[in-house]
Amino acid sequence: MTDNPSSASAKAGLRRELLAARRALSPETCRAAAEALAASALALPELAGAHTVAAYVSVGTEPGTRALLDALRAAGKRVLLPLLLPDNDLDWALYEGPQSLAETAHPGKMRLWEPTGPALGPEAVTDAGAVLLPGLAVDGRGMRLGRGGGSYDRVLARLERAGSDAALVVLLYDDEVVARVPEEPHDHPVRAVATPSGVVRFSS
């Protein structure tokens, strides 16, 4: 199935706007938002009921996840974090605390903080009861706008092939819940978005 070129172009334009807005955020704003976001996300019953949570380490001015990762681990959750592969797919390894992370350079891509433990394989994500997704926006239908690298499109396709019923939750700033996100055939709706102000749910 061929994606709609106009949708792809509209996504690229919206990404530029949203990334510019994030770059303008102060460190103080980012820190306060990260603490509030952790509280919002932890209130989700989908996270409370999940034994394994697939998450990620925020970078730059992304909505911060460090406090949330530590809170999930303190709650006894098995937390999986991604390892970026050369083809942009994701492998996974366990989060064992801040000391288990190392900054990793990927040629031609941003530097990421990744877990240093043994890689569990790309299919490990199918064990997760909840998957926390990075994104730039979500609309009222639960359609998510990602960064465009395709890594999480592969993750979502893998979950679908496995028949997973994992709760898909996007972590965003408050003003990134928008009226409409350009949609392409491969896009998947999510179940909820957590922001510093609270949680927005979407019907299936």
mmCIF file of C-alpha atoms in Angstrom:
data_model
loop_
_atom_site.group_PDB
_atom_site.id
_atom_site.type_symbol
_atom_site.label_atom_id
_atom_site.label_comp_id
_atom_site.label_asym_id
_atom_site.label_seq_id
_atom_site.Cartn_x
_atom_site.Cartn_y
_atom_site.Cartn_z
ATOM 1 C CA MET A 1 0.000 0.000 0.000
ATOM 2 C CA THR A 2 1.494 3.396 -0.984
ATOM 3 C CA ASP A 3 1.376 6.166 1.592
ATOM 4 C CA ASN A 4 -0.289 9.438 0.643
ATOM 5 C CA PRO A 5 2.433 11.956 -0.388
ATOM 6 C CA SER A 6 0.310 14.893 0.796
ATOM 7 C CA SER A 7 -0.082 13.294 4.231
ATOM 8 C CA ALA A 8 3.669 12.693 4.427
ATOM 9 C CA SER A 9 4.344 16.330 3.516
ATOM 10 C CA ALA A 10 1.805 17.577 6.065
ATOM 11 C CA LYS A 11 3.425 15.396 8.731
ATOM 12 C CA ALA A 12 6.868 16.827 7.931
ATOM 13 C CA GLY A 13 5.598 20.384 8.298
ATOM 14 C CA LEU A 14 3.855 19.668 11.596
ATOM 15 C CA ARG A 15 6.963 17.911 12.902
ATOM 16 C CA ARG A 16 9.071 20.996 12.191
ATOM 17 C CA GLU A 17 6.641 23.217 14.101
ATOM 18 C CA LEU A 18 6.412 20.906 17.105
ATOM 19 C CA LEU A 19 10.161 20.301 17.324
ATOM 20 C CA ALA A 20 10.805 24.059 17.187
ATOM 21 C CA ALA A 21 8.365 24.578 20.066
ATOM 22 C CA ARG A 22 10.141 21.901 22.113
ATOM 23 C CA ARG A 23 13.561 23.431 21.458
ATOM 24 C CA ALA A 24 12.281 26.707 22.917
ATOM 25 C CA LEU A 25 11.433 25.118 26.305
ATOM 26 C CA SER A 26 13.578 26.080 29.276
ATOM 27 C CA PRO A 27 15.327 23.425 31.430
ATOM 28 C CA GLU A 28 13.124 24.449 34.369
ATOM 29 C CA THR A 29 9.953 23.925 32.340
ATOM 30 C CA CYS A 30 11.183 20.517 31.185
ATOM 31 C CA ARG A 31 12.037 19.396 34.725
ATOM 32 C CA ALA A 32 8.672 20.429 36.152
ATOM 33 C CA ALA A 33 6.826 18.799 33.260
ATOM 34 C CA ALA A 34 8.745 15.527 33.719
ATOM 35 C CA GLU A 35 7.720 15.261 37.382
ATOM 36 C CA ALA A 36 4.084 15.994 36.592
ATOM 37 C CA LEU A 37 4.130 13.599 33.634
ATOM 38 C CA ALA A 38 5.393 10.757 35.827
ATOM 39 C CA ALA A 39 2.498 11.306 38.234
ATOM 40 C CA SER A 40 -0.041 11.370 35.392
ATOM 41 C CA ALA A 41 1.284 8.214 33.754
ATOM 42 C CA LEU A 42 1.507 6.282 37.031
ATOM 43 C CA ALA A 43 -2.197 6.943 37.591
ATOM 44 C CA LEU A 44 -3.037 4.908 34.492
ATOM 45 C CA PRO A 45 -4.579 1.539 35.440
ATOM 46 C CA GLU A 46 -2.984 0.055 32.312
ATOM 47 C CA LEU A 47 0.443 0.699 33.837
ATOM 48 C CA ALA A 48 -0.612 -0.410 37.304
ATOM 49 C CA GLY A 49 -1.851 -3.718 35.899
ATOM 50 C CA ALA A 50 1.128 -4.415 33.629
ATOM 51 C CA HIS A 51 3.914 -6.738 34.801
ATOM 52 C CA THR A 52 6.172 -5.615 31.923
ATOM 53 C CA VAL A 53 6.244 -2.059 30.558
ATOM 54 C CA ALA A 54 8.142 -1.120 27.405
ATOM 55 C CA ALA A 55 9.328 2.469 27.753
ATOM 56 C CA TYR A 56 12.153 4.704 26.510
ATOM 57 C CA VAL A 57 14.689 7.226 27.779
ATOM 58 C CA SER A 58 13.824 10.781 26.805
ATOM 59 C CA VAL A 59 16.497 12.953 25.203
ATOM 60 C CA GLY A 60 16.859 16.709 24.892
ATOM 61 C CA THR A 61 13.589 18.543 25.421
ATOM 62 C CA GLU A 62 11.346 15.504 24.905
ATOM 63 C CA PRO A 63 8.791 15.051 27.705
ATOM 64 C CA GLY A 64 11.015 13.635 30.422
ATOM 65 C CA THR A 65 10.773 9.932 31.294
ATOM 66 C CA ARG A 66 13.579 9.427 33.840
ATOM 67 C CA ALA A 67 11.377 9.943 36.912
ATOM 68 C CA LEU A 68 8.735 7.668 35.422
ATOM 69 C CA LEU A 69 11.241 4.888 34.677
ATOM 70 C CA ASP A 70 12.464 4.895 38.267
ATOM 71 C CA ALA A 71 8.913 4.967 39.630
ATOM 72 C CA LEU A 72 7.890 2.013 37.464
ATOM 73 C CA ARG A 73 10.911 0.041 38.615
ATOM 74 C CA ALA A 74 10.227 0.957 42.260
ATOM 75 C CA ALA A 75 6.679 -0.361 41.771
ATOM 76 C CA GLY A 76 8.117 -3.752 40.830
ATOM 77 C CA LYS A 77 7.574 -3.475 37.099
ATOM 78 C CA ARG A 78 9.850 -5.159 34.595
ATOM 79 C CA VAL A 79 10.863 -2.216 32.420
ATOM 80 C CA LEU A 80 12.150 -2.736 28.874
ATOM 81 C CA LEU A 81 14.105 -0.014 27.087
ATOM 82 C CA PRO A 82 14.985 0.125 23.383
ATOM 83 C CA LEU A 83 18.306 -0.375 21.655
ATOM 84 C CA LEU A 84 18.400 1.229 18.208
ATOM 85 C CA LEU A 85 19.579 -1.183 15.506
ATOM 86 C CA PRO A 86 21.404 -0.116 12.303
ATOM 87 C CA ASP A 87 18.243 -0.621 10.223
ATOM 88 C CA ASN A 88 16.208 1.594 12.642
ATOM 89 C CA ASP A 89 14.425 -1.395 14.188
ATOM 90 C CA LEU A 90 14.496 -1.746 17.981
ATOM 91 C CA ASP A 91 15.976 -4.413 20.213
ATOM 92 C CA TRP A 92 15.210 -4.334 23.957
ATOM 93 C CA ALA A 93 17.033 -4.710 27.264
ATOM 94 C CA LEU A 94 16.037 -4.404 30.923
ATOM 95 C CA TYR A 95 16.252 -1.127 32.821
ATOM 96 C CA GLU A 96 18.178 -1.758 36.036
ATOM 97 C CA GLY A 97 18.387 1.830 37.273
ATOM 98 C CA PRO A 98 20.188 5.004 36.117
ATOM 99 C CA GLN A 99 23.588 3.344 36.411
ATOM 100 C CA SER A 100 22.540 0.803 33.770
ATOM 101 C CA LEU A 101 22.288 3.457 31.046
ATOM 102 C CA ALA A 102 25.030 4.630 28.695
ATOM 103 C CA GLU A 103 24.986 7.400 26.109
ATOM 104 C CA THR A 104 25.295 5.795 22.691
ATOM 105 C CA ALA A 105 26.259 7.447 19.419
ATOM 106 C CA HIS A 106 24.482 6.239 16.284
ATOM 107 C CA PRO A 107 26.094 7.475 13.044
ATOM 108 C CA GLY A 108 23.910 10.072 11.369
ATOM 109 C CA LYS A 109 21.360 10.020 14.198
ATOM 110 C CA MET A 110 20.910 11.623 17.603
ATOM 111 C CA ARG A 111 22.812 10.345 20.629
ATOM 112 C CA LEU A 112 20.590 8.129 22.767
ATOM 113 C CA TRP A 113 20.704 6.801 26.314
ATOM 114 C CA GLU A 114 20.411 3.010 26.103
ATOM 115 C CA PRO A 115 20.505 0.114 28.582
ATOM 116 C CA THR A 116 23.804 -1.719 28.891
ATOM 117 C CA GLY A 117 22.394 -5.146 29.821
ATOM 118 C CA PRO A 118 21.986 -8.132 27.496
ATOM 119 C CA ALA A 119 19.840 -7.577 24.409
ATOM 120 C CA LEU A 120 16.629 -9.610 24.595
ATOM 121 C CA GLY A 121 15.694 -9.452 20.894
ATOM 122 C CA PRO A 122 13.147 -7.334 18.988
ATOM 123 C CA GLU A 123 10.329 -9.727 19.922
ATOM 124 C CA ALA A 124 10.785 -9.026 23.660
ATOM 125 C CA VAL A 125 8.388 -6.098 23.355
ATOM 126 C CA THR A 126 5.529 -8.536 22.756
ATOM 127 C CA ASP A 127 5.732 -9.482 26.469
ATOM 128 C CA ALA A 128 4.738 -5.967 27.508
ATOM 129 C CA GLY A 129 1.319 -5.242 28.946
ATOM 130 C CA ALA A 130 1.807 -1.541 28.253
ATOM 131 C CA VAL A 131 3.994 0.245 25.706
ATOM 132 C CA LEU A 132 4.957 3.879 26.236
ATOM 133 C CA LEU A 133 5.489 5.568 22.883
ATOM 134 C CA PRO A 134 7.425 8.712 22.090
ATOM 135 C CA GLY A 135 5.665 11.131 19.800
ATOM 136 C CA LEU A 136 5.204 14.744 18.827
ATOM 137 C CA ALA A 137 1.398 14.938 18.857
ATOM 138 C CA VAL A 138 -1.819 12.950 19.200
ATOM 139 C CA ASP A 139 -5.231 13.966 17.929
ATOM 140 C CA GLY A 140 -8.753 13.391 19.180
ATOM 141 C CA ARG A 141 -8.952 10.021 17.420
ATOM 142 C CA GLY A 142 -5.824 8.762 19.161
ATOM 143 C CA MET A 143 -3.699 9.026 16.000
ATOM 144 C CA ARG A 144 -0.043 9.635 16.878
ATOM 145 C CA LEU A 145 2.544 11.699 15.040
ATOM 146 C CA GLY A 146 6.024 10.245 15.540
ATOM 147 C CA ARG A 147 9.403 11.633 14.541
ATOM 148 C CA GLY A 148 9.318 9.842 11.195
ATOM 149 C CA GLY A 149 12.154 7.355 11.647
ATOM 150 C CA GLY A 150 9.857 4.330 11.444
ATOM 151 C CA SER A 151 11.246 2.518 14.490
ATOM 152 C CA TYR A 152 7.973 2.477 16.385
ATOM 153 C CA ASP A 153 5.961 1.684 13.262
ATOM 154 C CA ARG A 154 7.917 -1.586 13.258
ATOM 155 C CA VAL A 155 7.253 -2.111 16.954
ATOM 156 C CA LEU A 156 3.515 -1.578 16.483
ATOM 157 C CA ALA A 157 3.440 -3.936 13.492
ATOM 158 C CA ARG A 158 5.292 -6.545 15.581
ATOM 159 C CA LEU A 159 2.751 -6.226 18.388
ATOM 160 C CA GLU A 160 -0.113 -6.583 15.901
ATOM 161 C CA ARG A 161 1.415 -9.734 14.357
ATOM 162 C CA ALA A 162 1.796 -11.231 17.841
ATOM 163 C CA GLY A 163 -1.857 -10.557 18.673
ATOM 164 C CA SER A 164 -0.758 -8.323 21.552
ATOM 165 C CA ASP A 165 -3.368 -6.360 23.498
ATOM 166 C CA ALA A 166 -0.739 -4.083 25.068
ATOM 167 C CA ALA A 167 -2.018 -0.658 26.069
ATOM 168 C CA LEU A 168 -0.401 1.953 23.803
ATOM 169 C CA VAL A 169 0.235 5.218 25.639
ATOM 170 C CA VAL A 170 1.946 8.341 24.248
ATOM 171 C CA LEU A 171 3.792 10.781 26.515
ATOM 172 C CA LEU A 172 3.405 14.437 25.446
ATOM 173 C CA TYR A 173 3.309 18.023 26.614
ATOM 174 C CA ASP A 174 -0.164 19.489 27.162
ATOM 175 C CA ASP A 175 -0.270 21.559 23.956
ATOM 176 C CA GLU A 176 0.708 18.567 21.804
ATOM 177 C CA VAL A 177 -2.793 17.081 22.019
ATOM 178 C CA VAL A 178 -4.097 18.606 18.788
ATOM 179 C CA ALA A 179 -7.257 18.677 16.702
ATOM 180 C CA ARG A 180 -5.961 16.563 13.839
ATOM 181 C CA VAL A 181 -2.794 14.665 12.882
ATOM 182 C CA PRO A 182 -2.158 13.776 9.206
ATOM 183 C CA GLU A 183 -2.750 10.036 8.832
ATOM 184 C CA GLU A 184 -1.146 7.384 6.624
ATOM 185 C CA PRO A 185 -2.285 3.768 6.088
ATOM 186 C CA HIS A 186 0.331 2.270 8.442
ATOM 187 C CA ASP A 187 -0.613 4.491 11.414
ATOM 188 C CA HIS A 188 -2.093 2.907 14.551
ATOM 189 C CA PRO A 189 -4.353 4.684 17.069
ATOM 190 C CA VAL A 190 -3.268 4.658 20.720
ATOM 191 C CA ARG A 191 -5.327 4.026 23.824
ATOM 192 C CA ALA A 192 -4.332 7.072 25.861
ATOM 193 C CA VAL A 193 -2.015 10.056 26.095
ATOM 194 C CA ALA A 194 -0.392 11.165 29.339
ATOM 195 C CA THR A 195 0.596 14.818 29.726
ATOM 196 C CA PRO A 196 1.750 16.857 32.736
ATOM 197 C CA SER A 197 -1.868 17.933 33.268
ATOM 198 C CA GLY A 198 -3.360 14.446 33.211
ATOM 199 C CA VAL A 199 -4.583 11.667 30.956
ATOM 200 C CA VAL A 200 -6.721 11.730 27.818
ATOM 201 C CA ARG A 201 -8.322 8.439 26.750
ATOM 202 C CA PHE A 202 -9.549 7.386 23.340
ATOM 203 C CA SER A 203 -12.199 4.847 22.437
ATOM 204 C CA SER A 204 -10.952 1.696 20.714
#
